[in-house]
Amino acid sequence: MTEFDLISRHFQRPATTALLGVGDDCALTKVSPGMELALTTDMLVAGTHFFPDADPHDLGWKTLAVNLSDLAAMGANPRWALLALSLPAADENWLASFAEGFFACAQKFGVDLIGGDTTRGALTLCVTAAGEIPAGAALRRDGAREGDDLWLSGQAGFAALGLQHLQGDIELPEPLCRLCLKRLHAPQPRVALGLALRDHAHAAIDISDGVIADVGHIAERSGLTAEILLHQLPRLPEAVPRAIALAALLTGGDDYELAFTALPDKRLELARIAAELDVPLWRIGRMAATSDAPSVQMLDPEGKIVPCDFLHTPGYDHFRESST
Ligand code: ADP
Ligand code: MG
């Protein structure tokens, strides 16, 4: 099979909204009037981001989903994607299943695959995704304001619990196990929530590196301290020891939930959005002014700072030197 057979067999589908899709030197698209383009790229490397023998259908889904999560975190409506693949071999069954997972995600969220690149090499999957946002309406990390509530969607931590289960560190009972593995392998990007938040949130981020690490980015970029109220965190799964579930919630990555900040007078509206989209929204804290460096703090119900080891556990960093 040639490279071109591979592309046309597995990745060439008629573009539904682009002017020109796969097959020429470039794809062509038109941005809708009054809209800005949001662009993002994410790379998944075998052995680093997924097990080399991972299910190809899930991988196809996740490769696109993690990019759509970044678009959602800006409030962008996903439109187009480019797919750069490095493959050790042209394995027909693997490619067919990968493409099926990829296009399942693309179809669900209205994305056109309009181009890419295909080479031989270590298994690496890289998507560039583009979405549209009304000019000036993007939910940026630096947009949080003093006094904002801090919110978190869904069930952060479940993907990390699933990974710990696969690594043999914990044993999850059913049906929790299935749910956690689904979160890990086939995350649902919070696209509808991101769109709904455009008019209500000041700042947003997706939780790919852990709640504390990612909320820390909002705090830092906004020059504020994020106060997380321990008693307002999402309910933890009871089948898992509390310390493990709490650590997964606060420091586990790969969940692709959204953390965002909004004025307290948006609480009713946000409750309405949660019900309408059937996505739990947890008000986990608030954004406070700081005289020190911006940071994340844990508070108890009396408002006292809880010393917490988690705060010193940074999010995953591919290039951080190990201290040992
Ligand atoms: P070029 O020589 O211009 O880089 P290629 O031969 O690499 O073009 O690719 C031919 C066409 O197929 C281009 O339109 C490119 O965008 C598209 N393409 C290549 N690989 C993929 C892929 N994995 N998924 C989708 N489109 C792809
Ligand atoms: Mg090329």
Coordinates of C-alpha atoms and ligand atoms in Angstrom, one line a residue:
M1 CA 0.0 0.0 0.0
T2 CA 1.3 3.5 -0.9
E3 CA 1.1 6.5 1.4
F4 CA -1.6 7.9 -0.9
D5 CA -3.7 4.7 -0.8
L6 CA -3.5 4.8 3.0
I7 CA -4.6 8.4 3.1
S8 CA -7.4 8.0 0.6
R9 CA -8.6 4.8 2.1
H10 CA -8.7 5.9 5.8
F11 CA -8.6 9.6 6.1
Q12 CA -10.2 11.2 3.0
R13 CA -13.8 12.0 3.5
P14 CA -15.8 14.7 1.8
A15 CA -15.4 18.0 3.7
T16 CA -18.8 19.2 4.7
T17 CA -18.0 22.8 5.7
A18 CA -14.5 23.5 4.3
L19 CA -14.0 24.9 0.8
L20 CA -11.4 22.3 0.1
G21 CA -10.5 19.3 2.2
V22 CA -7.9 16.4 2.0
G23 CA -6.0 16.1 -1.4
D24 CA -4.4 19.4 -2.3
D25 CA -1.3 21.2 -0.9
C26 CA -3.5 23.0 1.6
A27 CA -7.0 22.9 2.8
L28 CA -9.2 26.0 2.4
T29 CA -11.7 27.3 4.9
K30 CA -13.7 30.4 5.4
V31 CA -14.1 31.9 8.9
S32 CA -17.7 33.1 9.5
P33 CA -18.2 36.8 9.6
G34 CA -17.6 38.3 13.0
M35 CA -15.7 35.3 14.3
E36 CA -12.1 34.7 15.4
L37 CA -10.2 31.5 14.8
A38 CA -9.1 29.5 17.8
L39 CA -6.2 27.2 17.0
T40 CA -4.7 24.4 19.1
T41 CA -2.5 21.3 18.6
D42 CA -1.8 18.3 20.8
M43 CA 0.5 15.4 20.3
L44 CA 0.1 11.9 21.7
V45 CA 3.2 9.8 21.8
A46 CA 3.2 6.0 22.3
G47 CA 4.8 5.1 25.6
T48 CA 4.4 8.6 27.0
H49 CA 0.7 9.3 26.6
F50 CA -0.7 5.9 25.9
F51 CA 0.3 2.3 26.0
P52 CA 1.6 1.2 22.6
D53 CA -1.0 -1.7 22.5
A54 CA -3.9 0.7 23.3
D55 CA -7.1 0.1 21.5
P56 CA -6.9 2.0 18.2
H57 CA -10.6 3.0 18.2
D58 CA -10.2 4.7 21.6
L59 CA -6.9 6.3 20.5
G60 CA -8.6 7.7 17.4
W61 CA -11.3 9.2 19.5
K62 CA -9.0 10.5 22.2
T63 CA -6.5 12.1 19.7
L64 CA -9.2 14.4 18.5
A65 CA -11.1 14.7 21.8
V66 CA -8.1 16.2 23.7
N67 CA -7.9 18.9 21.1
L68 CA -11.6 19.6 21.2
S69 CA -11.2 20.0 24.9
D70 CA -8.8 22.8 24.4
L71 CA -11.2 24.5 22.0
A72 CA -14.0 24.0 24.6
A73 CA -11.9 25.6 27.3
M74 CA -11.7 28.8 25.2
G75 CA -15.5 28.7 24.4
A76 CA -14.7 27.9 20.7
N77 CA -17.1 26.0 18.4
P78 CA -15.0 23.2 16.8
R79 CA -14.9 23.3 13.0
W80 CA -11.8 21.8 11.4
A81 CA -8.9 19.4 12.2
L82 CA -5.6 18.4 10.6
L83 CA -4.0 15.0 11.5
A84 CA -0.3 14.3 11.4
L85 CA 0.6 10.6 11.9
S86 CA 3.8 8.9 12.4
L87 CA 3.3 5.1 12.1
P88 CA 5.8 2.2 12.5
A89 CA 3.9 0.2 9.8
A90 CA 0.8 0.5 7.6
D91 CA -1.4 -1.9 9.7
E92 CA -4.7 -2.0 7.8
N93 CA -6.8 -3.2 10.8
W94 CA -5.2 -0.8 13.2
L95 CA -5.7 2.1 10.8
A96 CA -9.3 1.3 10.0
S97 CA -10.2 1.1 13.7
F98 CA -8.2 4.3 14.5
A99 CA -10.0 6.2 11.7
E100 CA -13.3 4.9 12.9
G101 CA -12.7 6.3 16.4
F102 CA -11.4 9.5 15.0
F103 CA -14.4 10.1 12.7
A104 CA -16.8 9.1 15.4
C105 CA -15.5 12.0 17.5
A106 CA -15.3 14.3 14.5
Q107 CA -18.9 13.6 13.6
K108 CA -20.3 13.9 17.1
F109 CA -18.8 17.4 17.4
G110 CA -19.2 18.6 13.8
V111 CA -15.5 18.7 12.8
D112 CA -14.2 18.2 9.3
L113 CA -10.8 16.5 8.9
I114 CA -9.3 18.7 6.1
G115 CA -5.7 17.6 5.9
G116 CA -2.6 16.2 7.6
D117 CA 0.6 14.4 7.1
T118 CA 1.6 10.7 7.2
T119 CA 5.1 9.4 7.7
R120 CA 6.8 6.3 8.9
G121 CA 8.4 6.4 12.4
A122 CA 7.6 5.8 16.1
L123 CA 3.9 5.8 16.7
T124 CA 2.9 9.5 17.3
L125 CA -0.5 11.1 16.7
C126 CA -0.8 14.8 16.3
V127 CA -3.9 16.8 15.7
T128 CA -4.3 20.5 15.0
A129 CA -7.8 21.7 15.6
A130 CA -9.5 25.0 14.7
G131 CA -12.7 26.5 16.1
E132 CA -14.6 29.7 15.9
I133 CA -15.4 32.2 18.6
P134 CA -17.2 35.5 18.3
A135 CA -14.6 38.3 18.2
G136 CA -13.4 39.1 21.7
A137 CA -15.5 36.4 23.4
A138 CA -12.7 33.8 24.1
L139 CA -12.5 32.5 27.7
R140 CA -8.9 33.2 28.5
R141 CA -6.8 32.1 31.5
D142 CA -6.0 35.7 32.4
G143 CA -9.7 36.7 32.6
A144 CA -10.5 35.8 36.3
R145 CA -11.5 38.6 38.6
E146 CA -11.3 39.1 42.3
G147 CA -14.5 37.8 43.9
D148 CA -15.3 35.3 41.1
D149 CA -16.6 31.9 42.1
L150 CA -14.4 29.0 41.0
W151 CA -16.3 26.1 39.3
L152 CA -15.4 22.6 38.2
S153 CA -17.4 20.4 35.8
G154 CA -18.0 16.6 36.0
Q155 CA -16.1 14.0 37.9
A156 CA -12.4 15.0 37.8
G157 CA -10.0 12.3 39.0
F158 CA -11.8 9.4 37.4
A159 CA -9.3 9.1 34.6
A160 CA -6.4 9.0 37.1
L161 CA -8.2 6.3 39.1
G162 CA -8.6 4.3 35.9
L163 CA -4.9 4.6 35.2
Q164 CA -4.0 3.5 38.7
H165 CA -6.3 0.5 38.3
L166 CA -4.5 -0.5 35.0
Q167 CA -1.1 -0.1 36.7
G168 CA -2.2 -2.4 39.5
D169 CA -1.9 0.2 42.2
I170 CA -5.6 0.0 43.2
E171 CA -8.5 -2.3 42.4
L172 CA -11.7 -0.6 41.3
P173 CA -15.0 -2.5 41.7
E174 CA -17.6 -2.4 38.9
P175 CA -19.3 -0.4 37.8
L176 CA -16.9 2.4 38.9
C177 CA -14.0 0.6 37.1
R178 CA -15.8 0.7 33.7
L179 CA -16.6 4.3 34.2
C180 CA -13.1 5.3 35.1
L181 CA -11.6 3.4 32.2
K182 CA -14.1 5.1 29.8
R183 CA -13.0 8.5 31.1
L184 CA -9.4 7.5 30.6
H185 CA -9.7 6.0 27.1
A186 CA -12.6 7.9 25.5
P187 CA -12.9 11.3 27.3
Q188 CA -15.9 13.5 26.3
P189 CA -14.7 17.0 25.6
R190 CA -17.0 19.6 27.2
V191 CA -17.8 21.4 24.0
A192 CA -21.4 22.3 24.8
L193 CA -20.4 23.6 28.2
G194 CA -17.6 25.7 26.7
L195 CA -20.1 27.3 24.3
A196 CA -22.6 27.9 27.1
L197 CA -20.0 29.6 29.3
R198 CA -19.1 32.2 26.7
D199 CA -21.6 34.7 28.0
H200 CA -21.1 33.8 31.7
A201 CA -17.5 32.9 32.6
H202 CA -14.5 35.2 32.9
A203 CA -11.8 32.6 32.6
A204 CA -11.6 28.8 31.8
I205 CA -9.1 26.0 31.4
D206 CA -9.5 22.3 30.7
I207 CA -8.2 19.9 33.3
S208 CA -5.5 17.9 31.5
D209 CA -2.7 18.1 34.1
G210 CA -4.8 18.0 37.3
V211 CA -7.2 20.5 39.1
I212 CA -4.5 22.2 41.2
A213 CA -2.0 22.6 38.4
D214 CA -4.6 23.9 35.9
V215 CA -6.5 26.1 38.3
G216 CA -3.0 27.4 39.3
H217 CA -2.6 28.5 35.6
I218 CA -5.7 30.7 35.9
A219 CA -4.5 32.1 39.3
E220 CA -1.1 32.9 37.9
R221 CA -2.2 34.4 34.7
S222 CA -5.0 36.5 36.4
G223 CA -2.7 37.6 39.3
L224 CA -5.0 36.1 42.0
T225 CA -5.1 33.3 44.6
A226 CA -7.5 30.5 43.9
E227 CA -9.1 29.4 47.2
I228 CA -10.4 25.9 47.0
L229 CA -13.0 25.0 49.7
L230 CA -12.3 21.4 50.7
H231 CA -15.9 20.9 51.8
Q232 CA -17.3 22.0 48.4
L233 CA -15.3 19.6 46.3
P234 CA -17.3 17.0 44.2
R235 CA -18.4 13.9 46.0
L236 CA -15.7 11.3 46.0
P237 CA -16.4 7.7 44.9
E238 CA -17.0 5.7 48.1
A239 CA -15.4 2.5 46.8
V240 CA -11.9 4.1 46.9
P241 CA -10.0 5.1 50.0
R242 CA -10.6 8.8 50.6
A243 CA -6.9 9.9 50.4
I244 CA -6.5 8.2 47.0
A245 CA -9.7 9.6 45.6
L246 CA -8.9 13.1 46.8
A247 CA -5.4 13.0 45.4
A248 CA -6.8 11.7 42.1
L249 CA -9.4 14.5 42.1
L250 CA -6.9 17.3 42.8
T251 CA -3.8 16.1 41.0
G252 CA -4.9 13.5 38.5
G253 CA -4.6 14.5 34.8
D254 CA -6.4 13.4 31.6
D255 CA -9.9 14.2 32.7
Y256 CA -10.7 17.0 30.3
E257 CA -13.3 18.6 32.6
L258 CA -13.5 22.4 32.6
A259 CA -12.5 24.7 35.5
F260 CA -13.8 28.2 35.2
T261 CA -14.5 31.4 37.1
A262 CA -17.7 33.5 37.0
L263 CA -19.4 36.3 39.1
P264 CA -21.4 35.0 42.1
D265 CA -24.5 36.5 40.5
K266 CA -24.2 33.9 37.7
R267 CA -25.0 31.0 40.1
L268 CA -28.6 30.5 39.1
E269 CA -27.8 30.7 35.4
L270 CA -25.0 28.2 35.8
A271 CA -27.3 25.8 37.7
R272 CA -29.7 26.1 34.7
I273 CA -26.9 25.3 32.3
A274 CA -25.8 22.3 34.4
A275 CA -29.4 20.9 34.3
E276 CA -29.9 21.7 30.6
L277 CA -26.6 20.0 29.6
D278 CA -26.8 17.3 32.2
V279 CA -23.2 18.1 33.4
P280 CA -22.6 18.5 37.1
L281 CA -21.1 21.8 38.0
W282 CA -19.4 22.1 41.4
R283 CA -18.7 25.5 42.9
I284 CA -15.4 24.6 44.5
G285 CA -14.0 27.9 45.6
R286 CA -13.4 31.5 44.7
M287 CA -10.7 33.9 43.4
A288 CA -9.2 36.2 45.9
A289 CA -6.8 39.1 45.7
T290 CA -3.2 38.3 46.8
S291 CA -0.4 40.3 48.2
D292 CA 2.0 37.4 47.6
A293 CA 2.6 35.5 44.5
P294 CA -0.6 34.1 42.9
S295 CA -1.2 30.6 44.2
V296 CA -3.8 27.9 45.0
Q297 CA -4.9 27.4 48.6
M298 CA -7.1 24.9 50.4
L299 CA -9.5 26.3 53.0
D300 CA -11.6 24.5 55.6
P301 CA -15.3 25.5 56.4
E302 CA -14.0 28.1 58.8
G303 CA -11.9 29.7 56.2
K304 CA -8.6 28.5 57.7
I305 CA -5.9 27.4 55.4
V306 CA -5.5 23.6 55.4
P307 CA -1.8 22.5 55.0
C308 CA -2.0 20.2 52.0
D309 CA 0.8 18.1 50.4
F310 CA -1.1 18.2 47.1
L311 CA -0.3 21.8 46.7
H312 CA 3.3 21.0 46.3
T313 CA 2.6 18.2 43.8
P314 CA 3.0 20.0 40.4
G315 CA 1.1 18.9 37.3
Y316 CA 2.9 16.6 34.9
D317 CA 5.8 18.2 33.2
H318 CA 7.7 16.3 30.5
F319 CA 10.9 18.2 31.0
R320 CA 11.0 18.7 34.8
E321 CA 14.3 17.3 36.2
S322 CA 13.6 14.5 38.7
S323 CA 14.7 15.6 42.2
T324 CA 16.1 12.2 43.1
Ligands
ADP1 P1 2.2 17.3 0.7 O1 3.2 16.7 -0.2 O2 1.6 18.6 0.2 O3 2.7 17.4 2.1 P2 0.9 14.9 1.3 O4 1.3 14.0 0.2 O5 1.7 14.8 2.5 O6 0.9 16.4 0.8 O7 -0.6 14.7 1.6 C1 -1.6 14.6 0.5 C2 -2.9 15.2 1.0 O8 -3.3 14.3 2.0 C3 -2.8 16.5 1.6 O9 -4.0 17.2 1.3 C4 -2.7 16.3 3.1 O10 -3.3 17.4 3.9 C5 -3.5 15.0 3.2 N1 -3.1 14.1 4.3 C6 -1.9 13.5 4.5 N2 -1.9 12.7 5.6 C7 -3.2 12.9 6.2 C8 -3.8 12.3 7.3 N3 -3.2 11.5 8.1 N4 -5.1 12.7 7.6 C9 -5.7 13.5 6.7 N5 -5.2 14.1 5.7 C10 -3.9 13.8 5.3
MG2 MG 3.0 16.0 3.6

